[in-house]
Tab-separated table of N, CA, C and O in Angstrom:
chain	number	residue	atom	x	y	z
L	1	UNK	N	0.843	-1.191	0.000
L	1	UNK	CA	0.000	0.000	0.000
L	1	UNK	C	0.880	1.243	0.000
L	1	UNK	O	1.634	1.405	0.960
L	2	UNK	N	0.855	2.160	-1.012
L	2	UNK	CA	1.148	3.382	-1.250
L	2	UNK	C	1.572	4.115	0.147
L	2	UNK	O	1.441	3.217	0.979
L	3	UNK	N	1.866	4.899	0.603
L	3	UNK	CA	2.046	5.903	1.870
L	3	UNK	C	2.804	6.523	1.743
L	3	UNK	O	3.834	6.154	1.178
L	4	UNK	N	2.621	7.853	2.251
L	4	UNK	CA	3.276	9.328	2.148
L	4	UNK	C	3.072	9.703	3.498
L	4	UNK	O	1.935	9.498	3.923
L	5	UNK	N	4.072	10.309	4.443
L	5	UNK	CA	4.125	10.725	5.500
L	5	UNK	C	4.598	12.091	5.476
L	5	UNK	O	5.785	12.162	5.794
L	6	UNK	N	3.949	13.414	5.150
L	6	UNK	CA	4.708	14.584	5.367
L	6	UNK	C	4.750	14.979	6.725
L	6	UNK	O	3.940	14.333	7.389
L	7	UNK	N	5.410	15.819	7.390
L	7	UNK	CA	5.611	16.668	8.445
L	7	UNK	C	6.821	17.839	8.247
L	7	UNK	O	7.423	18.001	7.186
L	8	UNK	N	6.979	18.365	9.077
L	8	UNK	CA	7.657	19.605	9.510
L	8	UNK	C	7.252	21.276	9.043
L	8	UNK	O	7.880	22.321	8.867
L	9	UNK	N	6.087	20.908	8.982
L	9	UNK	CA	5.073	22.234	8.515
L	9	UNK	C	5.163	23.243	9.439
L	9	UNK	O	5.864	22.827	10.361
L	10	UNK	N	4.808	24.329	9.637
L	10	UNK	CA	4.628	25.063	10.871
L	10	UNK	C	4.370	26.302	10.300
L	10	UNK	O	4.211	26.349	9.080
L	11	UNK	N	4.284	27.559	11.130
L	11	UNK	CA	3.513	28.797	11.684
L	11	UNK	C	4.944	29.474	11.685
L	11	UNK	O	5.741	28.967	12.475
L	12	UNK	N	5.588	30.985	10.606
L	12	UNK	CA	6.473	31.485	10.627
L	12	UNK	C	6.517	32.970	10.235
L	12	UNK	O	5.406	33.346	9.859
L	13	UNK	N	7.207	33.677	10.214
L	13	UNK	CA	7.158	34.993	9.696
L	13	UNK	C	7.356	34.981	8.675
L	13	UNK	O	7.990	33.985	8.326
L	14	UNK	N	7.005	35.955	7.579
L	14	UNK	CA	7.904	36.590	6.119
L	14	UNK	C	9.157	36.563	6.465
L	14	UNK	O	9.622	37.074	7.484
L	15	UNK	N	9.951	35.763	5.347
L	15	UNK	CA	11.452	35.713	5.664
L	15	UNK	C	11.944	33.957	6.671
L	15	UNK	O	12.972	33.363	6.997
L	16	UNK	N	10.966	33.842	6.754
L	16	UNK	CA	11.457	32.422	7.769
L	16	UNK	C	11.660	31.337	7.166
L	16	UNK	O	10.799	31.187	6.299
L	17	UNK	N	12.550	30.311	7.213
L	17	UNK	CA	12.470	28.927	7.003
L	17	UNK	C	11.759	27.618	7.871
L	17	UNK	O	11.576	27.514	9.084
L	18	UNK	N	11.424	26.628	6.713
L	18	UNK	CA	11.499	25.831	7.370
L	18	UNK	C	11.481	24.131	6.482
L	18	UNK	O	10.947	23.833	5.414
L	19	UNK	N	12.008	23.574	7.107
L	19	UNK	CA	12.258	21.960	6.153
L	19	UNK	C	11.204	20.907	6.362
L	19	UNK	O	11.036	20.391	7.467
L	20	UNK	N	10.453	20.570	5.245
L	20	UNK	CA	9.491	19.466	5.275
L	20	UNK	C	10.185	18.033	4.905
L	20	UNK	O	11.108	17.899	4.101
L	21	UNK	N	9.691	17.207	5.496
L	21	UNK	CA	10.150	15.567	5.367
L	21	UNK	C	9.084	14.973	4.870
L	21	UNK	O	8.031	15.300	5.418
L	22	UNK	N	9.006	14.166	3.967
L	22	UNK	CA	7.988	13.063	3.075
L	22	UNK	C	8.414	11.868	3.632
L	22	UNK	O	9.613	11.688	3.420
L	23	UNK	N	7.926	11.059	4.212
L	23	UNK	CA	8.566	9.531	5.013
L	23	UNK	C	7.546	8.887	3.467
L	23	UNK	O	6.447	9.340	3.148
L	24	UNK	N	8.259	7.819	2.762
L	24	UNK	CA	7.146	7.456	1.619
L	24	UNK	C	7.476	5.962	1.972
L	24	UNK	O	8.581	5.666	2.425
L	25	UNK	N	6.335	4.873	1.721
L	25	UNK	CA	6.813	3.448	2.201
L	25	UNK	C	5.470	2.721	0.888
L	25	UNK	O	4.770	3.487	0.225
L	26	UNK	N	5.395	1.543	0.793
L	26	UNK	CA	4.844	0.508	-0.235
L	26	UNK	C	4.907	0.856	-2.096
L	26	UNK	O	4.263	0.409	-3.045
L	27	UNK	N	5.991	1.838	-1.975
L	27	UNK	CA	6.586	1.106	-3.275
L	27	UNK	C	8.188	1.535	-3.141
L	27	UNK	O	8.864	1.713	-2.128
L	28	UNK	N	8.550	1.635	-4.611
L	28	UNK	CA	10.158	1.665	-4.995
L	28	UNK	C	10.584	2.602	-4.544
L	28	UNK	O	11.166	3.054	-5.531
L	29	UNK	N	10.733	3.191	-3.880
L	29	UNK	CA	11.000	5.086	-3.638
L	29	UNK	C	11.893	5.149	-4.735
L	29	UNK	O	11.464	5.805	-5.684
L	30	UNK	N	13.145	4.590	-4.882
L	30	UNK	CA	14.178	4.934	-5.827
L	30	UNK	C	14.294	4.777	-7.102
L	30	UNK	O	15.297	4.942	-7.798
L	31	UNK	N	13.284	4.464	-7.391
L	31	UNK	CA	12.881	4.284	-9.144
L	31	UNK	C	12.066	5.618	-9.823
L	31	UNK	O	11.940	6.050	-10.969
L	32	UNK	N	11.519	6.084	-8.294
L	32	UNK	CA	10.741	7.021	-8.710
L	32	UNK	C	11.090	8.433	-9.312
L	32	UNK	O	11.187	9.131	-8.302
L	33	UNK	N	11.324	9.217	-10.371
L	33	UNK	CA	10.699	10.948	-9.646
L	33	UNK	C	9.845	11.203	-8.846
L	33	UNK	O	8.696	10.844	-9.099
L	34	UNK	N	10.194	12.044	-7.384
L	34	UNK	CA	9.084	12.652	-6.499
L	34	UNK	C	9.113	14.147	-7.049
L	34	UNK	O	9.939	14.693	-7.780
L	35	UNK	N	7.666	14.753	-6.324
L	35	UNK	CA	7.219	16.153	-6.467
L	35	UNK	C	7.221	17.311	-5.122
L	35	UNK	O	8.172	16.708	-4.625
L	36	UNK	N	7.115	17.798	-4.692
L	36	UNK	CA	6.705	18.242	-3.878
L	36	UNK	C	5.440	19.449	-4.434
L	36	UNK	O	5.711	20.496	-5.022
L	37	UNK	N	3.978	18.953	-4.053
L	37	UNK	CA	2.997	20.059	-4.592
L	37	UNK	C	2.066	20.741	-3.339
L	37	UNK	O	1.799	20.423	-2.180
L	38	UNK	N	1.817	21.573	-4.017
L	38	UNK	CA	0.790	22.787	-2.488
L	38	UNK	C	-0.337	23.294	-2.931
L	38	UNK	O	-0.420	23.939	-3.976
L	39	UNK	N	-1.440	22.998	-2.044
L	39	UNK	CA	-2.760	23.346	-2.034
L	39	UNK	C	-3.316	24.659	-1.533
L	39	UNK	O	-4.339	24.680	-0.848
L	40	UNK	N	-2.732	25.633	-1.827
L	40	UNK	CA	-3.307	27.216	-1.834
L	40	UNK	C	-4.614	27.274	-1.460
L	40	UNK	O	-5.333	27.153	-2.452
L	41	UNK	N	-5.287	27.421	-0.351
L	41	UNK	CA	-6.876	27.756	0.084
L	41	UNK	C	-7.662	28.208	-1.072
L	41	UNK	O	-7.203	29.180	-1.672
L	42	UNK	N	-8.951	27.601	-1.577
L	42	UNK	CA	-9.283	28.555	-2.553
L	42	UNK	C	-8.798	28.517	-3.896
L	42	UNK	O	-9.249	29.297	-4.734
L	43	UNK	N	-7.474	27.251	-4.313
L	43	UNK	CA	-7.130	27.006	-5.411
L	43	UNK	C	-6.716	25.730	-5.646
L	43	UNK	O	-6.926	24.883	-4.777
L	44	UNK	N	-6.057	25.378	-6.863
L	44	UNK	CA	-6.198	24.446	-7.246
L	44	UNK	C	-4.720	23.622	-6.633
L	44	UNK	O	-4.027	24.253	-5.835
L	45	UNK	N	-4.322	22.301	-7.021
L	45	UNK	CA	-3.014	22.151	-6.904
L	45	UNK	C	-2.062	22.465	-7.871
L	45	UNK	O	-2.060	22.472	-9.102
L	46	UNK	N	-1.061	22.783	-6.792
L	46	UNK	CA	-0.054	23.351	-8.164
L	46	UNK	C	1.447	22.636	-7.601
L	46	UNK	O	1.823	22.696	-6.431
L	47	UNK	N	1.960	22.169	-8.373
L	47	UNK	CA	3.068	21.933	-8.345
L	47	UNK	C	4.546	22.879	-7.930
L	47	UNK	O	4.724	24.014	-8.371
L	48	UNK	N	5.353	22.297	-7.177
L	48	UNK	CA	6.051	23.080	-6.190
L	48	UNK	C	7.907	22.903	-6.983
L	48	UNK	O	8.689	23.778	-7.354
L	49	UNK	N	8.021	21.462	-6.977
L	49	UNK	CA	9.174	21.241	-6.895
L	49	UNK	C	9.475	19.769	-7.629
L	49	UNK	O	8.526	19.007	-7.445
L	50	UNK	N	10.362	19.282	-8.273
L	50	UNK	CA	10.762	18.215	-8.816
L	50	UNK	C	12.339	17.593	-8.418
L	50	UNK	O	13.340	18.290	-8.251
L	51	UNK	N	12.275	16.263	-8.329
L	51	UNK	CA	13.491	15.511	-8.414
L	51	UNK	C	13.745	14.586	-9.212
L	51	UNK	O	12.829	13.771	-9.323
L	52	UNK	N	14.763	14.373	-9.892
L	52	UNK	CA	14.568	12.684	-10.705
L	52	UNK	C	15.349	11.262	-10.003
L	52	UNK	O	16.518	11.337	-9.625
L	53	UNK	N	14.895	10.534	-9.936
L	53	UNK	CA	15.327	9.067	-9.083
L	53	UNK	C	16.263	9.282	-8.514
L	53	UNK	O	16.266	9.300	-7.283
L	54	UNK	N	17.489	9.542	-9.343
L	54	UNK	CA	18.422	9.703	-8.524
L	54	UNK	C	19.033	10.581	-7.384
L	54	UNK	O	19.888	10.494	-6.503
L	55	UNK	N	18.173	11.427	-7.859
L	55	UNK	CA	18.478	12.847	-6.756
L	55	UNK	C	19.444	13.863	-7.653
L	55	UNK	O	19.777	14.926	-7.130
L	56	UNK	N	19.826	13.596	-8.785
L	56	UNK	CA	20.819	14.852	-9.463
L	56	UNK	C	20.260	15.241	-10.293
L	56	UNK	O	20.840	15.056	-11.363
L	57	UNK	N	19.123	15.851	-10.383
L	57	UNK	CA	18.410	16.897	-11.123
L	57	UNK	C	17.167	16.733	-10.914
L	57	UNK	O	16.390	15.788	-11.053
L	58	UNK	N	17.027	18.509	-10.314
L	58	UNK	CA	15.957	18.958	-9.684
L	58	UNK	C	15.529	20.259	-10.577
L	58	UNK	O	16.356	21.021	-11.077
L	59	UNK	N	14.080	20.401	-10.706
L	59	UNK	CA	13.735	21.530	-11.416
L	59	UNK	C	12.656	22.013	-10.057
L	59	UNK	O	12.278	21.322	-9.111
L	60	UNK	N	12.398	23.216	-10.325
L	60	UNK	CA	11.454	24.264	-9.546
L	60	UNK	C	10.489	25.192	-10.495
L	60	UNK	O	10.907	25.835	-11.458
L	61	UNK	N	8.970	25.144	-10.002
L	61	UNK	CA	8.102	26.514	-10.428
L	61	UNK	C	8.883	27.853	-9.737
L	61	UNK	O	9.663	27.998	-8.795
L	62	UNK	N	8.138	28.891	-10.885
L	62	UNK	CA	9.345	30.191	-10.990
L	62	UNK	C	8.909	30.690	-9.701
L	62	UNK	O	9.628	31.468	-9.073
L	63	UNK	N	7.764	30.297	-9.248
L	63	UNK	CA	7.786	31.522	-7.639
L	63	UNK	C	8.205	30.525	-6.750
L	63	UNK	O	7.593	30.405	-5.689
L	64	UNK	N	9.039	29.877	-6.980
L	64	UNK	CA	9.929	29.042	-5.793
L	64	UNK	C	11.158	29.035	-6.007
L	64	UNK	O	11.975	28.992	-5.088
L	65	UNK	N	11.453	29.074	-7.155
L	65	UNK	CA	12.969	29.248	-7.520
L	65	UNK	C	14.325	30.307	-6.866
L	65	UNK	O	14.513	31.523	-6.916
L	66	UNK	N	14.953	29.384	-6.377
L	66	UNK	CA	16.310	30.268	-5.745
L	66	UNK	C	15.596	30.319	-4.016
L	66	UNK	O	16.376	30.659	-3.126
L	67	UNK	N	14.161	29.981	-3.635
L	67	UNK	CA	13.574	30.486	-2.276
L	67	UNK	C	13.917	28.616	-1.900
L	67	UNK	O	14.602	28.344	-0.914
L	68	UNK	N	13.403	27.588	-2.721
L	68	UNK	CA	13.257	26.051	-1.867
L	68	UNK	C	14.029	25.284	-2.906
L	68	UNK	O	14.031	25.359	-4.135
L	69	UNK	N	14.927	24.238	-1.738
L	69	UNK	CA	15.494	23.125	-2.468
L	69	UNK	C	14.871	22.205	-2.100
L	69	UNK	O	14.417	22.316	-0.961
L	70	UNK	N	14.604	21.073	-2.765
L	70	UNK	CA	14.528	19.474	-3.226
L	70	UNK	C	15.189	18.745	-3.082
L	70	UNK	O	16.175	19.061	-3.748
L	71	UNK	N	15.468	17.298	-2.304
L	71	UNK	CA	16.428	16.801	-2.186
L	71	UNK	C	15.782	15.775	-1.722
L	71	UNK	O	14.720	15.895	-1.111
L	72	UNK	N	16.556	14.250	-2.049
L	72	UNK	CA	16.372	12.618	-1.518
L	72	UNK	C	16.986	12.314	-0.650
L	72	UNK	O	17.693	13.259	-0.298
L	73	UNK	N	17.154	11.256	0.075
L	73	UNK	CA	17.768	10.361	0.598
L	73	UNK	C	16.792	8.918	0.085
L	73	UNK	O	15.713	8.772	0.660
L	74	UNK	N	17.144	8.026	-0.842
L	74	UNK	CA	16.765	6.996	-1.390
L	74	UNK	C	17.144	5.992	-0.286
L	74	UNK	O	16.309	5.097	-0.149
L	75	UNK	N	18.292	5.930	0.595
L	75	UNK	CA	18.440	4.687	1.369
L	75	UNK	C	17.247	4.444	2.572
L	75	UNK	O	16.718	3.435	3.037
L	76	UNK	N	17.086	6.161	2.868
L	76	UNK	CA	15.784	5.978	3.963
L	76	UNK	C	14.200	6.427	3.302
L	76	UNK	O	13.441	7.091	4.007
L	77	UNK	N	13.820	6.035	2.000
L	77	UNK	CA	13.113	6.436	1.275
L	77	UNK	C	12.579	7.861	1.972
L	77	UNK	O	11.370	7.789	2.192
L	78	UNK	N	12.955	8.674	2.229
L	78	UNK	CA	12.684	10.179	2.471
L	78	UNK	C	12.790	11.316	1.379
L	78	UNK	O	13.778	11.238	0.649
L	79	UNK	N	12.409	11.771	1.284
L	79	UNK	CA	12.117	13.584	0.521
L	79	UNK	C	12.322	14.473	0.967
L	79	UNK	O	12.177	14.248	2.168
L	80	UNK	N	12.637	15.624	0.820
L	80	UNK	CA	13.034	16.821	1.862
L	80	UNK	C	12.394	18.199	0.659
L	80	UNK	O	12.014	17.958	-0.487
L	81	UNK	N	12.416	19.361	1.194
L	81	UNK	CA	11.982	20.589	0.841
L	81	UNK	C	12.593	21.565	1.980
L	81	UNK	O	12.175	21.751	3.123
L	82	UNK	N	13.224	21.885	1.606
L	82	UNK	CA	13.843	23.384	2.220
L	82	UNK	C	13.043	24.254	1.849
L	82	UNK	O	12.790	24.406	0.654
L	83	UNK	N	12.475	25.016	2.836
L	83	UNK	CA	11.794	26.239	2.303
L	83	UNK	C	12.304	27.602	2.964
L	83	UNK	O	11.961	27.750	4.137
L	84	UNK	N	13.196	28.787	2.299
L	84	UNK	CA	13.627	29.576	2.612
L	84	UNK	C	13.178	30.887	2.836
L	84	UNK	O	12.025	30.598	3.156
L	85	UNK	N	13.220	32.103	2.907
L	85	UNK	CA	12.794	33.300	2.606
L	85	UNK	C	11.368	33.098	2.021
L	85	UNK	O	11.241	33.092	0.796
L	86	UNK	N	10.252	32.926	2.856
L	86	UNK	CA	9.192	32.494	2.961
L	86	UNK	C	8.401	33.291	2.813
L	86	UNK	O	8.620	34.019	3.781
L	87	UNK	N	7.612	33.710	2.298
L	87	UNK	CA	6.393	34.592	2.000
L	87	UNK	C	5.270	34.273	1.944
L	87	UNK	O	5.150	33.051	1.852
L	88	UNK	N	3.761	35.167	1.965
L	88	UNK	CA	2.926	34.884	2.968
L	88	UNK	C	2.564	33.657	2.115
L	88	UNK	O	2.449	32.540	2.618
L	89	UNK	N	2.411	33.877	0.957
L	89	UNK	CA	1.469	33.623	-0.686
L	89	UNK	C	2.307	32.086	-0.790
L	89	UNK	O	2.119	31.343	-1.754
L	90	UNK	N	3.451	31.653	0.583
L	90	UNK	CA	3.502	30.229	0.077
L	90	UNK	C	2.861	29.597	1.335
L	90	UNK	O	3.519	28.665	1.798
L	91	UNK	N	1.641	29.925	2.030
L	91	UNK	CA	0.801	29.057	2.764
L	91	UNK	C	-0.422	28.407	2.200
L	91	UNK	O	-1.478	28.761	1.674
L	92	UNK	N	0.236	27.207	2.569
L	92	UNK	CA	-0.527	26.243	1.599
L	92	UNK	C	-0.102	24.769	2.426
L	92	UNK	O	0.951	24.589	3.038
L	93	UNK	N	-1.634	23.426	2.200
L	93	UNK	CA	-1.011	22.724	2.175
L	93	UNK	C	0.153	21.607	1.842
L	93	UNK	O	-0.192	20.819	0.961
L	94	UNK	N	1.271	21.427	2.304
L	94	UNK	CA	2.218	20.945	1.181
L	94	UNK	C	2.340	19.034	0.894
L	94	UNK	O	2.696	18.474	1.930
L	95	UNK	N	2.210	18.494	0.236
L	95	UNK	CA	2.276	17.001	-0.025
L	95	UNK	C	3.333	16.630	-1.065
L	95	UNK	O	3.623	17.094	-2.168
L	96	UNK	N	3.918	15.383	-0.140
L	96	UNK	CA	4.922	14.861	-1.360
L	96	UNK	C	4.276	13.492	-2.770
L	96	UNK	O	3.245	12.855	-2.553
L	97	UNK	N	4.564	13.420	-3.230
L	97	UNK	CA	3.531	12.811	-5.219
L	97	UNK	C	4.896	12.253	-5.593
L	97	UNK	O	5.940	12.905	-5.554
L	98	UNK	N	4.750	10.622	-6.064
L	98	UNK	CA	5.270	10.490	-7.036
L	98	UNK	C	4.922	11.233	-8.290
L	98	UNK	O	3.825	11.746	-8.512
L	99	UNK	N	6.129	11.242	-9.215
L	99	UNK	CA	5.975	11.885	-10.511
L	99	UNK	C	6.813	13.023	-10.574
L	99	UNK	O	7.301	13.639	-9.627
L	100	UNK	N	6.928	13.235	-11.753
L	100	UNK	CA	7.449	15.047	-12.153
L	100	UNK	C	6.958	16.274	-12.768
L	100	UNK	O	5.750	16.183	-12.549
L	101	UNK	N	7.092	17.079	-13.234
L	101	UNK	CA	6.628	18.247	-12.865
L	101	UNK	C	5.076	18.099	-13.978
L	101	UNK	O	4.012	18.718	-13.939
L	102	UNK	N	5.516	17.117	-14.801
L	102	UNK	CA	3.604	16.656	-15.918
L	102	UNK	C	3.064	15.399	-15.355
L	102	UNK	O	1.857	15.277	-15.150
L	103	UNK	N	3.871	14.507	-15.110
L	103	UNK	CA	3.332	13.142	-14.530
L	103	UNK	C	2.618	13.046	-13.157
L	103	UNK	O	1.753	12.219	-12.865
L	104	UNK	N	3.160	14.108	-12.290
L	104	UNK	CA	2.457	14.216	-10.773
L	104	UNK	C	1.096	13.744	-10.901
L	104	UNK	O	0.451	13.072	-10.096
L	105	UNK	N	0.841	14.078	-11.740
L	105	UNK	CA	-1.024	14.152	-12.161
L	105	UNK	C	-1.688	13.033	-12.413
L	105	UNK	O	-2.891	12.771	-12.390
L	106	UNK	N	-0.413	12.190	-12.741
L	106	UNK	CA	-1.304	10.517	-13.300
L	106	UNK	C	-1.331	9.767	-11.519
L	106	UNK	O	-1.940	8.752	-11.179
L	107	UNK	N	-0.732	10.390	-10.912
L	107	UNK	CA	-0.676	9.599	-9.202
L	107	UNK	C	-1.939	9.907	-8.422
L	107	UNK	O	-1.695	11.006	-7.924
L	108	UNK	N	-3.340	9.488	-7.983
L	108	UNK	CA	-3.823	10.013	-7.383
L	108	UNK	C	-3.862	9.696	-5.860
L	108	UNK	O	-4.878	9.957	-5.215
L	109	UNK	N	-2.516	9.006	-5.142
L	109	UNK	CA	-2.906	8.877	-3.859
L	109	UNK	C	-1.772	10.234	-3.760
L	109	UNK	O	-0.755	10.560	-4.371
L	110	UNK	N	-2.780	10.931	-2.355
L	110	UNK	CA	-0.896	11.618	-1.888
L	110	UNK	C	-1.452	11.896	-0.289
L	110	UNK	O	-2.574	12.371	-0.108
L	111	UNK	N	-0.909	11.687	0.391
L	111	UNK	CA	-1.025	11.984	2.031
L	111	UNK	C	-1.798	12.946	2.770
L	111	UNK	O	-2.655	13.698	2.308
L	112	UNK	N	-1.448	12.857	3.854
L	112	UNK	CA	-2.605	14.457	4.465
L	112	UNK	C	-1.712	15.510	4.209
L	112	UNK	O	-2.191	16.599	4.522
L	113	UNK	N	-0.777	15.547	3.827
L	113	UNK	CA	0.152	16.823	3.893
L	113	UNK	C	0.904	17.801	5.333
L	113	UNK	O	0.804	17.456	6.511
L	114	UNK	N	1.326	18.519	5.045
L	114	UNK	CA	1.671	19.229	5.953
L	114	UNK	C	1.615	20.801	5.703
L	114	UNK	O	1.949	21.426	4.695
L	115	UNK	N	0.958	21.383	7.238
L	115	UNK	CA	0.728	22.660	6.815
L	115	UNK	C	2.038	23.967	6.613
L	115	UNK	O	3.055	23.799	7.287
L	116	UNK	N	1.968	25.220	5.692
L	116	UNK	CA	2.630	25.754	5.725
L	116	UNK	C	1.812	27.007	6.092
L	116	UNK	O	0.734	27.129	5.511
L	117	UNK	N	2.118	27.803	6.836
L	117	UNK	CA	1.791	29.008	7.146
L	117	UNK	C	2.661	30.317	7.310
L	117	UNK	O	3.542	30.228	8.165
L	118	UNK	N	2.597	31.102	6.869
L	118	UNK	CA	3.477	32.165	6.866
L	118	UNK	C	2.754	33.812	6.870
L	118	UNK	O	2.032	34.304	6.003
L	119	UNK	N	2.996	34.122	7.520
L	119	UNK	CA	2.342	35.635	8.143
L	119	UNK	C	2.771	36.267	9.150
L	119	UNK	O	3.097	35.567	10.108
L	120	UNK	N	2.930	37.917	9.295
L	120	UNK	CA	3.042	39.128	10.193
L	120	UNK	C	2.716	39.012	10.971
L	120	UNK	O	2.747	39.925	11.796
């Protein structure tokens, strides 16, 4: 059975960081591309972040770019998201998806997510 475990969400200022973990378990983790995508209140999902199997090439949407990195650890099937210099407009829920930045879409299980909040 499929499973996605996000956490490390939290409540921060403009300007704050913080690092999300994807724990993923019942399939290959390392065969996969993962995503990292976010559910904006009020909108649709949108895609956040990309990795490919191996972990050496990662692409980003442009209002994340240079702000969050992407990154694996395949031995402990984990995912990571750095999220840096944080602004309000990236609170959203965040979930980790097999797939990449077109394929995310053919996956329809993905976890409860984890919240991001950011505000004054």
């Amino acid at each position: 059975e499929v499973q996605t475990v996000e956490s490390g969400g939290g409540s921060v200022h403009p300007g704050g960081s913080l690092r999300l973990s994807c724990a993923a378990s019942g399939f290959t983790f390392s065969v996969y591309p993962m995503s990292w995508i976010r559910q904006i209140p009020g909108k649709a999902l949108e895609w956040v972040a990309g990795i490919n199997s191996r972990g050496d090439t990662t692409t980003y949407a442009d209002y994340v770019k240079g702000r969050f990195t992407i990154s694996r650890d395949n031995t402990n099937n984990t995912l990571y998201l750095q999220l840096n210099n944080l602004k309000t407009e990236d609170t959203a829920l965040y979930y980790c998806i097999r797939g990449d930045k077109v394929s995310w879409t053919s996956y329809n299980y993905k976890g409860q997510g984890t919240q991001v909040t950011v505000s004054s």
